[in-house]
PDB file of C-alpha atoms in Angstrom:
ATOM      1  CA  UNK A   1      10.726 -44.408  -1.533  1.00 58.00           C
ATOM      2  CA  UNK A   2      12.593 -46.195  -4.836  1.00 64.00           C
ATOM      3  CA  UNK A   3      15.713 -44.639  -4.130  1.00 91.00           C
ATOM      4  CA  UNK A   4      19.370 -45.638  -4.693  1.00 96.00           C
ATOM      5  CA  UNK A   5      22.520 -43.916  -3.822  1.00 96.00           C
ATOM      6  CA  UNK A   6      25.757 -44.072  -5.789  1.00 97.00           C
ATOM      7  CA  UNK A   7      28.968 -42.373  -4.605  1.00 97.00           C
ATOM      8  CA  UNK A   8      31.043 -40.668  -6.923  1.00 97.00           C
ATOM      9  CA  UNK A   9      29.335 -39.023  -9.707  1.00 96.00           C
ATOM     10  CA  UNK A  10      32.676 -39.237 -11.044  1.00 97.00           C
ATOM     11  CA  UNK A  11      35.646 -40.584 -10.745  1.00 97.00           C
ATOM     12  CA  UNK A  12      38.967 -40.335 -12.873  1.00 96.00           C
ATOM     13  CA  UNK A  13      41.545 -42.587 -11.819  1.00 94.00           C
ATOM     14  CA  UNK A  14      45.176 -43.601 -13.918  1.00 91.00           C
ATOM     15  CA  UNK A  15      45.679 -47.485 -14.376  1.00 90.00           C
ATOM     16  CA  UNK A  16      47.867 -48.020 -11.134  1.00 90.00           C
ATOM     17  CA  UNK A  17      45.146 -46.596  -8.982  1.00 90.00           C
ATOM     18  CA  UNK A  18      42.744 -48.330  -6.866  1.00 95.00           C
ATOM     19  CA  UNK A  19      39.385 -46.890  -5.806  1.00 96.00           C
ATOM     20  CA  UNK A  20      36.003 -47.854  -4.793  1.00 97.00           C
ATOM     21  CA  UNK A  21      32.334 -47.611  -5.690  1.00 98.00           C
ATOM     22  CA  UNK A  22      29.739 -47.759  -3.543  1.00 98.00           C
ATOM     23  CA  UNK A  23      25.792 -47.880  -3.665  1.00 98.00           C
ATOM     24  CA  UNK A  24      23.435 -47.434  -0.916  1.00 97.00           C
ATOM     25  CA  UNK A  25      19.972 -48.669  -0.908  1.00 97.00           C
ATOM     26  CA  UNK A  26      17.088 -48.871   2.711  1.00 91.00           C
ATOM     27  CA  UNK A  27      14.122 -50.373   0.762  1.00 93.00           C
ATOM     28  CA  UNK A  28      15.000 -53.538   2.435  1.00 93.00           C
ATOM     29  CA  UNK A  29      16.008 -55.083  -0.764  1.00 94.00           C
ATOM     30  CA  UNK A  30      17.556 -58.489  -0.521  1.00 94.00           C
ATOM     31  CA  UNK A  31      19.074 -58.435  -3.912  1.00 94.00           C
ATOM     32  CA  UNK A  32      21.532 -55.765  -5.660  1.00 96.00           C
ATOM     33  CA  UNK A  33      23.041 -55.895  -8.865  1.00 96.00           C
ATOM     34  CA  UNK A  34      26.480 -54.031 -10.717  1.00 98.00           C
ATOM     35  CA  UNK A  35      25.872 -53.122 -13.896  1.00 98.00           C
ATOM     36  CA  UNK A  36      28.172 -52.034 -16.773  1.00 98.00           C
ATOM     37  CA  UNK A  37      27.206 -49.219 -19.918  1.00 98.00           C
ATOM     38  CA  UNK A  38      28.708 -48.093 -22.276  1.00 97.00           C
ATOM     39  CA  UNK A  39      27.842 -45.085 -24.519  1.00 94.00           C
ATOM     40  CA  UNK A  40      25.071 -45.561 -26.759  1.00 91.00           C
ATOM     41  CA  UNK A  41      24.567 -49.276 -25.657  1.00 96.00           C
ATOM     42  CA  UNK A  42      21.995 -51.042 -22.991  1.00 97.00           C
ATOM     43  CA  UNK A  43      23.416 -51.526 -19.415  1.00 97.00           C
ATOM     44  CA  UNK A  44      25.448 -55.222 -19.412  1.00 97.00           C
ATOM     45  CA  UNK A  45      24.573 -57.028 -16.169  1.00 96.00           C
ATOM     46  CA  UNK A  46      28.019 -57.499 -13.867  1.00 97.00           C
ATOM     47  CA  UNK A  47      27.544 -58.835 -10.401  1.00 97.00           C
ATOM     48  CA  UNK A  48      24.088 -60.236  -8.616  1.00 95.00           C
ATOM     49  CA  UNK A  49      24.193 -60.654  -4.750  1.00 96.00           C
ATOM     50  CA  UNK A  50      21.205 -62.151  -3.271  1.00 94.00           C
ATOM     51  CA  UNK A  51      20.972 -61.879   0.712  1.00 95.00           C
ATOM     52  CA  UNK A  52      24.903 -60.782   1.210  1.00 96.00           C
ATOM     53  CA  UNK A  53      26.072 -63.713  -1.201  1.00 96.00           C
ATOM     54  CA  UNK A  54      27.258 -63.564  -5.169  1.00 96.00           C
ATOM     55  CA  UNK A  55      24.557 -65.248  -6.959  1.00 93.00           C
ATOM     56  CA  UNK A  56      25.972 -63.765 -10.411  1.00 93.00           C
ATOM     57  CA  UNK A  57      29.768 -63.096 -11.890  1.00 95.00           C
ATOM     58  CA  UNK A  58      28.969 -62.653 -15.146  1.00 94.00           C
ATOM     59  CA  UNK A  59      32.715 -63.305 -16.340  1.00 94.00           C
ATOM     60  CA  UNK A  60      34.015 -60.338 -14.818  1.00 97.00           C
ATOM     61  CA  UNK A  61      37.723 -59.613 -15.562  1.00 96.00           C
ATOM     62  CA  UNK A  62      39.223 -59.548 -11.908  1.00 96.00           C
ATOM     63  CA  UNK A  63      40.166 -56.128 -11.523  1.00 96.00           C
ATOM     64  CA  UNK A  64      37.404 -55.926 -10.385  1.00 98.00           C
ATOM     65  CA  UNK A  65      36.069 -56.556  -7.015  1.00 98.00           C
ATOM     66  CA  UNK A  66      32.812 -56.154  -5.235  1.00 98.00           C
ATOM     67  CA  UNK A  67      31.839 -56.743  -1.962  1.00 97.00           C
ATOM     68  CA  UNK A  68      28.521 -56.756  -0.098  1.00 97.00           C
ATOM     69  CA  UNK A  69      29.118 -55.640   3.617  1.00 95.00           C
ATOM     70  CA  UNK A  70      25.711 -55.715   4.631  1.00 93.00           C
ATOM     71  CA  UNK A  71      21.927 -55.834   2.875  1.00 90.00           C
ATOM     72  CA  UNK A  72      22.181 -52.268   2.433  1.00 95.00           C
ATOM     73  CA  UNK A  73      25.200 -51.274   1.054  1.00 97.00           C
ATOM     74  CA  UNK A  74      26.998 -52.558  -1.981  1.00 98.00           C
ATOM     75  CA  UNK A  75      31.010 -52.330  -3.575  1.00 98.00           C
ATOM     76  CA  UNK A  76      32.600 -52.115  -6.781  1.00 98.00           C
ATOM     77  CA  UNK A  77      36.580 -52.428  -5.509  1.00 98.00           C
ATOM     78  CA  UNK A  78      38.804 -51.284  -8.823  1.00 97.00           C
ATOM     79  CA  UNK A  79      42.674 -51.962  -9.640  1.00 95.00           C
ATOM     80  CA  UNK A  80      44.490 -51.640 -12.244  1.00 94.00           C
ATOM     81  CA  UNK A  81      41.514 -51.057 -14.787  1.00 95.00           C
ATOM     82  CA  UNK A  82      42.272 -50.148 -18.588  1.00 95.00           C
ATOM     83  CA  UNK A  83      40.974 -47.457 -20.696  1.00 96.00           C
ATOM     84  CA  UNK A  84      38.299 -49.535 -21.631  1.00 96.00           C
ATOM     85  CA  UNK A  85      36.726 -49.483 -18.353  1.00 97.00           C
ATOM     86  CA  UNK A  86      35.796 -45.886 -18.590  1.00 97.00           C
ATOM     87  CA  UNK A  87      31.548 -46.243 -18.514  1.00 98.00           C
ATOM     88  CA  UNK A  88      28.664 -46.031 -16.718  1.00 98.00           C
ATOM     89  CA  UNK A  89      28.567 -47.638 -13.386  1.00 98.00           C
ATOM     90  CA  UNK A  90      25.384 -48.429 -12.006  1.00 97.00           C
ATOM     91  CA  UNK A  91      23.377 -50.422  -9.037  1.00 97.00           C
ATOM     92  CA  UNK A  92      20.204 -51.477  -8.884  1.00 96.00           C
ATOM     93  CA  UNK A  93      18.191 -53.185  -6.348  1.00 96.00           C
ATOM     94  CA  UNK A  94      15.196 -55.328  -6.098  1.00 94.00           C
ATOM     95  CA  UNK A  95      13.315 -56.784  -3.232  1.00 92.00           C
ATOM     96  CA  UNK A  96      14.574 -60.439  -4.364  1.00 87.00           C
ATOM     97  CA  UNK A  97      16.428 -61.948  -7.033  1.00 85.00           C
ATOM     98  CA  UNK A  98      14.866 -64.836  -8.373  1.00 81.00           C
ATOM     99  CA  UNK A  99      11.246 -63.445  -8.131  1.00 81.00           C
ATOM    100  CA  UNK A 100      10.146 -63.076 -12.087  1.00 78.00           C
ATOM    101  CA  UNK A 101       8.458 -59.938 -11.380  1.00 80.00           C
ATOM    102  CA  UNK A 102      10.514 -58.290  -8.983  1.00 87.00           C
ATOM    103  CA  UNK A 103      11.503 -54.830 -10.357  1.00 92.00           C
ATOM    104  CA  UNK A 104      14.742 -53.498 -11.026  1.00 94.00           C
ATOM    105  CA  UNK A 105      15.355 -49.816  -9.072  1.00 95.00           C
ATOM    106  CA  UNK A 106      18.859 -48.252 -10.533  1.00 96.00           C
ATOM    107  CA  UNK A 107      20.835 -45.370  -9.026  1.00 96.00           C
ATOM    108  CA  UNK A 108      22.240 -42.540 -10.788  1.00 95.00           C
ATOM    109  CA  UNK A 109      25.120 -44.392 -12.026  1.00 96.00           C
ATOM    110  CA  UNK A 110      29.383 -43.497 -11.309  1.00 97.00           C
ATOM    111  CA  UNK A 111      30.681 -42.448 -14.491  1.00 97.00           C
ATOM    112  CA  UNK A 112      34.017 -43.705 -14.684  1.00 97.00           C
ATOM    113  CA  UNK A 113      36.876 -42.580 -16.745  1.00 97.00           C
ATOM    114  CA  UNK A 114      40.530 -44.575 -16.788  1.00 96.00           C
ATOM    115  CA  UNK A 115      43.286 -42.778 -18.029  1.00 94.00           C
TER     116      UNK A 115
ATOM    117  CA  UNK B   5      16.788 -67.568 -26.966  1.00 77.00           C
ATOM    118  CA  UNK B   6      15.232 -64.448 -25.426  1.00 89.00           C
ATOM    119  CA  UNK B   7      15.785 -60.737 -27.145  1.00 94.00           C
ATOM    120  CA  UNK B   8      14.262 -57.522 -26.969  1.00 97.00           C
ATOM    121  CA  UNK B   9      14.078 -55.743 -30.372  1.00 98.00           C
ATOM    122  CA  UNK B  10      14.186 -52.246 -30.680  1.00 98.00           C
ATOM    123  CA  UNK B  11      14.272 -51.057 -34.258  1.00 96.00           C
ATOM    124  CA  UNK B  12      14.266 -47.412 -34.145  1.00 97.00           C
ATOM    125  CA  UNK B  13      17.713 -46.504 -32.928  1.00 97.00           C
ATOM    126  CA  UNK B  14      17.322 -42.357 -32.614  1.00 97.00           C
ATOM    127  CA  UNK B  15      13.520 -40.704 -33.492  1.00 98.00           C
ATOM    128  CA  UNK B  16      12.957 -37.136 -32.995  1.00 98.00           C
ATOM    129  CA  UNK B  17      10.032 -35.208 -33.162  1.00 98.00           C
ATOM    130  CA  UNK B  18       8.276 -31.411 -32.101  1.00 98.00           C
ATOM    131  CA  UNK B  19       6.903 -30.662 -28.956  1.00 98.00           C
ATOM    132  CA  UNK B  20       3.223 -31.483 -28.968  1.00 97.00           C
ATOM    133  CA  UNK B  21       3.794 -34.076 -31.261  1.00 98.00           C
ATOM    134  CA  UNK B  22       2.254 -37.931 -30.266  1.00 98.00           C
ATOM    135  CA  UNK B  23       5.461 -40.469 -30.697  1.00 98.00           C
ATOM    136  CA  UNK B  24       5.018 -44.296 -30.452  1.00 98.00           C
ATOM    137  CA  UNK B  25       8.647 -46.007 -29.549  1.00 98.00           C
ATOM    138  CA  UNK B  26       8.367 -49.763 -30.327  1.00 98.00           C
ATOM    139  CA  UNK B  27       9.457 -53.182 -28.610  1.00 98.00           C
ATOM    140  CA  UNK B  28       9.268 -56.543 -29.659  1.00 98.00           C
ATOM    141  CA  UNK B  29      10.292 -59.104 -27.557  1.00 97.00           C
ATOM    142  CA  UNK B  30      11.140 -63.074 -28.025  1.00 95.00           C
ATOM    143  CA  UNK B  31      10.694 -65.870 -25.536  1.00 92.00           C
ATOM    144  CA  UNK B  32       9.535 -69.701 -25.114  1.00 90.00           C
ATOM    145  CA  UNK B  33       8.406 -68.642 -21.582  1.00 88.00           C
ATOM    146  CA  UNK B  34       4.783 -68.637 -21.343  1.00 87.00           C
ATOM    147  CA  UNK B  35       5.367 -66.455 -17.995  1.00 88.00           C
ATOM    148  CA  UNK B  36       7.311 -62.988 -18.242  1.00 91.00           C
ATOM    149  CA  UNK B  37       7.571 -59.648 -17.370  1.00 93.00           C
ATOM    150  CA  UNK B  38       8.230 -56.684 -19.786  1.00 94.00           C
ATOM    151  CA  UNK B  39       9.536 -53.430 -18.276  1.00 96.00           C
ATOM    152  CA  UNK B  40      10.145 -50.327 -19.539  1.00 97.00           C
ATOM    153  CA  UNK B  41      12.597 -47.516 -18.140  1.00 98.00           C
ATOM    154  CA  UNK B  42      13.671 -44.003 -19.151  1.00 98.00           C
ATOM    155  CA  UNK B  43      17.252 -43.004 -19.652  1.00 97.00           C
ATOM    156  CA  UNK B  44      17.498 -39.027 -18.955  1.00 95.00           C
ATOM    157  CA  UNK B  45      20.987 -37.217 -19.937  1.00 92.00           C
ATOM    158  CA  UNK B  46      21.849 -37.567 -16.381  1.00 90.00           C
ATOM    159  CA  UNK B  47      21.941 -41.189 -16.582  1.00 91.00           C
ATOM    160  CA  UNK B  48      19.708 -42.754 -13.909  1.00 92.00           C
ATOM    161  CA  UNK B  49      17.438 -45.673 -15.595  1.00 95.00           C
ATOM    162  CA  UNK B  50      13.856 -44.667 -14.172  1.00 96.00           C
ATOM    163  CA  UNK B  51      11.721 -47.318 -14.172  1.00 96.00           C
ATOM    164  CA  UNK B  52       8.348 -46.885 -15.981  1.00 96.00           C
ATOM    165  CA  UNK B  53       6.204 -49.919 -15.969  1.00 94.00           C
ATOM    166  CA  UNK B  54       6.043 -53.580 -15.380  1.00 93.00           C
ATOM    167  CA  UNK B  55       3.543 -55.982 -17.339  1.00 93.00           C
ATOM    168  CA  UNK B  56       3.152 -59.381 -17.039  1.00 90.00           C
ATOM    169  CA  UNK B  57       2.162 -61.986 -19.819  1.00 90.00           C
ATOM    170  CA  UNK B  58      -1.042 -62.281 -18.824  1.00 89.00           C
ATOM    171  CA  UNK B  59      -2.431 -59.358 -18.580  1.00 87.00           C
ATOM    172  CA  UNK B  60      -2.611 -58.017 -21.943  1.00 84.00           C
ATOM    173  CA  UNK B  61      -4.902 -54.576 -21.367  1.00 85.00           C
ATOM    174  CA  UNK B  62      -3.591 -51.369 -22.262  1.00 87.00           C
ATOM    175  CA  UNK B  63      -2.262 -49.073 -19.842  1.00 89.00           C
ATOM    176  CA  UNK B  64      -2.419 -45.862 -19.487  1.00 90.00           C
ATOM    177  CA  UNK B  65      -0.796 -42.877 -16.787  1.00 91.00           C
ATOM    178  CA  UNK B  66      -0.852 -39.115 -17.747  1.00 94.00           C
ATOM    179  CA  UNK B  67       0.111 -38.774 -21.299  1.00 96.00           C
ATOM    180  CA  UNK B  68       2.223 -42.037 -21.389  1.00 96.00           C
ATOM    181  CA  UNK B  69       0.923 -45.503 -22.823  1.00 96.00           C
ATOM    182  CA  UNK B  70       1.703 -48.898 -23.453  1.00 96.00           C
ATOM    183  CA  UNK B  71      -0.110 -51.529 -25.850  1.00 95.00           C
ATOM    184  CA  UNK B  72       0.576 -54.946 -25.175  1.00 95.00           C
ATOM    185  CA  UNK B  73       0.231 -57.425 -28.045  1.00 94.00           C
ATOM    186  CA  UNK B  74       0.857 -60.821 -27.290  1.00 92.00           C
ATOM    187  CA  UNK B  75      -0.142 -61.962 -30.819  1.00 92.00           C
ATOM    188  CA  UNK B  76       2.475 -59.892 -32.397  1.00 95.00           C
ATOM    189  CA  UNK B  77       5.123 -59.964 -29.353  1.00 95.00           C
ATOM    190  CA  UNK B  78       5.227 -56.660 -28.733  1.00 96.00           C
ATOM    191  CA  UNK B  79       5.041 -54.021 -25.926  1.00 97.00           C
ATOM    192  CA  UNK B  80       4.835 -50.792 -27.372  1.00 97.00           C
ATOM    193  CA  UNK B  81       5.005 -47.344 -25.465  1.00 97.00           C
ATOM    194  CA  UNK B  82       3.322 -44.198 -26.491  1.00 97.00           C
ATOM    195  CA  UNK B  83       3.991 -40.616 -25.490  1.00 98.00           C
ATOM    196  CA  UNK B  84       1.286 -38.055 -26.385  1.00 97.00           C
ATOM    197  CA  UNK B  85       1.791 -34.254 -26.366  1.00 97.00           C
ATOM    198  CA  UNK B  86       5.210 -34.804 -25.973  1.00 97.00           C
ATOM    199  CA  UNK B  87       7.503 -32.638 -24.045  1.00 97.00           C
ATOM    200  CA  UNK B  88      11.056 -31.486 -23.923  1.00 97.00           C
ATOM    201  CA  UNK B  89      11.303 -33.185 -20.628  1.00 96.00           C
ATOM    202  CA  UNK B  90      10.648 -36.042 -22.870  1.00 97.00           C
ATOM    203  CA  UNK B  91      14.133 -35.976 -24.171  1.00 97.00           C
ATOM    204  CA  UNK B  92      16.124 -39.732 -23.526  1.00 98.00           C
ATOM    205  CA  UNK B  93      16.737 -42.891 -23.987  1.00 98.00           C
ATOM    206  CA  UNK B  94      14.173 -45.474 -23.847  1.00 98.00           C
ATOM    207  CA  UNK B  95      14.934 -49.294 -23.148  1.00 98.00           C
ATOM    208  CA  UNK B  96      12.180 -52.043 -23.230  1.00 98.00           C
ATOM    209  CA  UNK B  97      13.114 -55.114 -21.216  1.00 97.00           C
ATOM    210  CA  UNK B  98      12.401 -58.629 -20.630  1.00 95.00           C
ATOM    211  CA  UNK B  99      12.744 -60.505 -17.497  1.00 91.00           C
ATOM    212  CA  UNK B 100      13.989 -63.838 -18.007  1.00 77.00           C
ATOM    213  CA  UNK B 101      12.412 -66.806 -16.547  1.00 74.00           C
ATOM    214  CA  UNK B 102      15.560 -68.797 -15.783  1.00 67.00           C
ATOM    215  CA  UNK B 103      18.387 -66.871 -13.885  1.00 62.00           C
ATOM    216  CA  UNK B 104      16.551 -63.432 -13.386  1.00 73.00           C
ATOM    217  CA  UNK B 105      18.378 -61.715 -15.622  1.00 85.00           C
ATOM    218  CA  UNK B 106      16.937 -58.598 -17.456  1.00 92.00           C
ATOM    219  CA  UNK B 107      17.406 -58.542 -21.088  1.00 94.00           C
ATOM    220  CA  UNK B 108      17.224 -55.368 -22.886  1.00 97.00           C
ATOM    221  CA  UNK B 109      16.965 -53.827 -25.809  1.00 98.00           C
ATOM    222  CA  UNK B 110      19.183 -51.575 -27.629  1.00 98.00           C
ATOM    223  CA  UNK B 111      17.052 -48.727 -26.663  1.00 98.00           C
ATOM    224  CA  UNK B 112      15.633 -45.877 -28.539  1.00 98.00           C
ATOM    225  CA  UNK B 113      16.843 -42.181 -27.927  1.00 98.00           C
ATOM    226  CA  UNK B 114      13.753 -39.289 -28.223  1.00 98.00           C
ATOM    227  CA  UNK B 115      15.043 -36.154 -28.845  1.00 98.00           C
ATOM    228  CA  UNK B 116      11.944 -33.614 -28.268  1.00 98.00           C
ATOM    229  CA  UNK B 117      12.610 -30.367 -30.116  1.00 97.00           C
ATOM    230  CA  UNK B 118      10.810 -27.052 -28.674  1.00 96.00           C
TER     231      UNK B 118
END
């Protein structure tokens, strides 16, 4: 089973709002990742936590938040995001992070629009 | 610096038809892995296959297939009989050494006409 979960589908949310994503994964992965895409454009690597603990902010404006409660279950915490923000959310998992040839398993994706 | 080339931005083509979607990668890493996933309308990235540098035999499963050319830097995937089902975006990736990170490429989008 290569599955992950990602709750919404969608979400529309106004600048003031704040809301969560969140991704689910029981492969017994030790490493899960936030990505970023845009239309038309490869997925842009956010967040990377390894074992519970941010490995990776890839210079991630601080609106937004994520948090890694336990191995299985990862969140994107959003305030005050900008029309710009509106993409394709996803999370991936792998069994570790700094393996070379670990593979990447991606969930459906949020798609996100900020009005 | 590591890349992942992609050339063909869009290619479409007629059910049945054979179409070859092209990556060429760049790396000083003598140790790598090359992926390939499948980007469906509904937006999950499926993965497809792994390869690793050193293995440089073709692959093949069902009507997909992937040549490996480590003279040219490339990883090309091929799709024979092709199928509306077919239909999405294609990304070829490269797993860096240093960091983890994947790098991908632009991506090519198959549109399979019936």
């Amino acid at each position: 089973d290569t599955e992950v979960t990602q709750t919404p589908k969608h979400l529309v949310m106004g600048m003031t709002n704040k809301k969560s994503l969140k991704c689910e994964q029981h492969m017994g992965h030790r490493a899960m990742y936030w990505y970023k895409q845009k239309a038309k454009k490869p997925p842009e690597l956010m967040f990377v936590y390894s074992y519970e603990k941010l490995s990776i902010n890839e210079s991630v404006p601080s609106r937004f938040s994520p948090e890694c409660p336990n191995s299985s279950l990862l969140n994107l915490h959003l305030h005050a995001l900008q029309p710009e923000d509106s993409a394709l959310y996803l999370c991936a998992s792998s069994l570790l992070y700094r393996d070379l040839q670990e593979t990447q398993y991606f969930g459906p994706g949020t798609r996100l629009l900020v009005l | 610096a590591q890349k992942v080339t992609q050339a063909q931005t869009e290619i479409s083509v007629v059910e049945k038809e054979d179409v070859t979607l092209d990556c060429v990668y760049e790396t000083r890493d003598t140790t790598y892995y090359l992926f390939w996933y499948k980007q469906p309308p509904s937006g999950e990235l499926v993965f497809l296959i792994r390869r690793n540098s050193f293995d440089e035999q073709n692959e093949i499963s069902g009507r997909y297939s992937w040549n490996f050319q480590k003279s040219t830097s490339s990883f090309n995937f091929t799709i024979t009989a092709s199928q509306v089902v077919d239909s999405a975006v294609y990304f070829c990736a490269l797993r860096e050494n240093q960091g983890g990170k994947l790098i991908f490429g632009q991506g090519t989008e198959l549109s399979v006409k019936p």
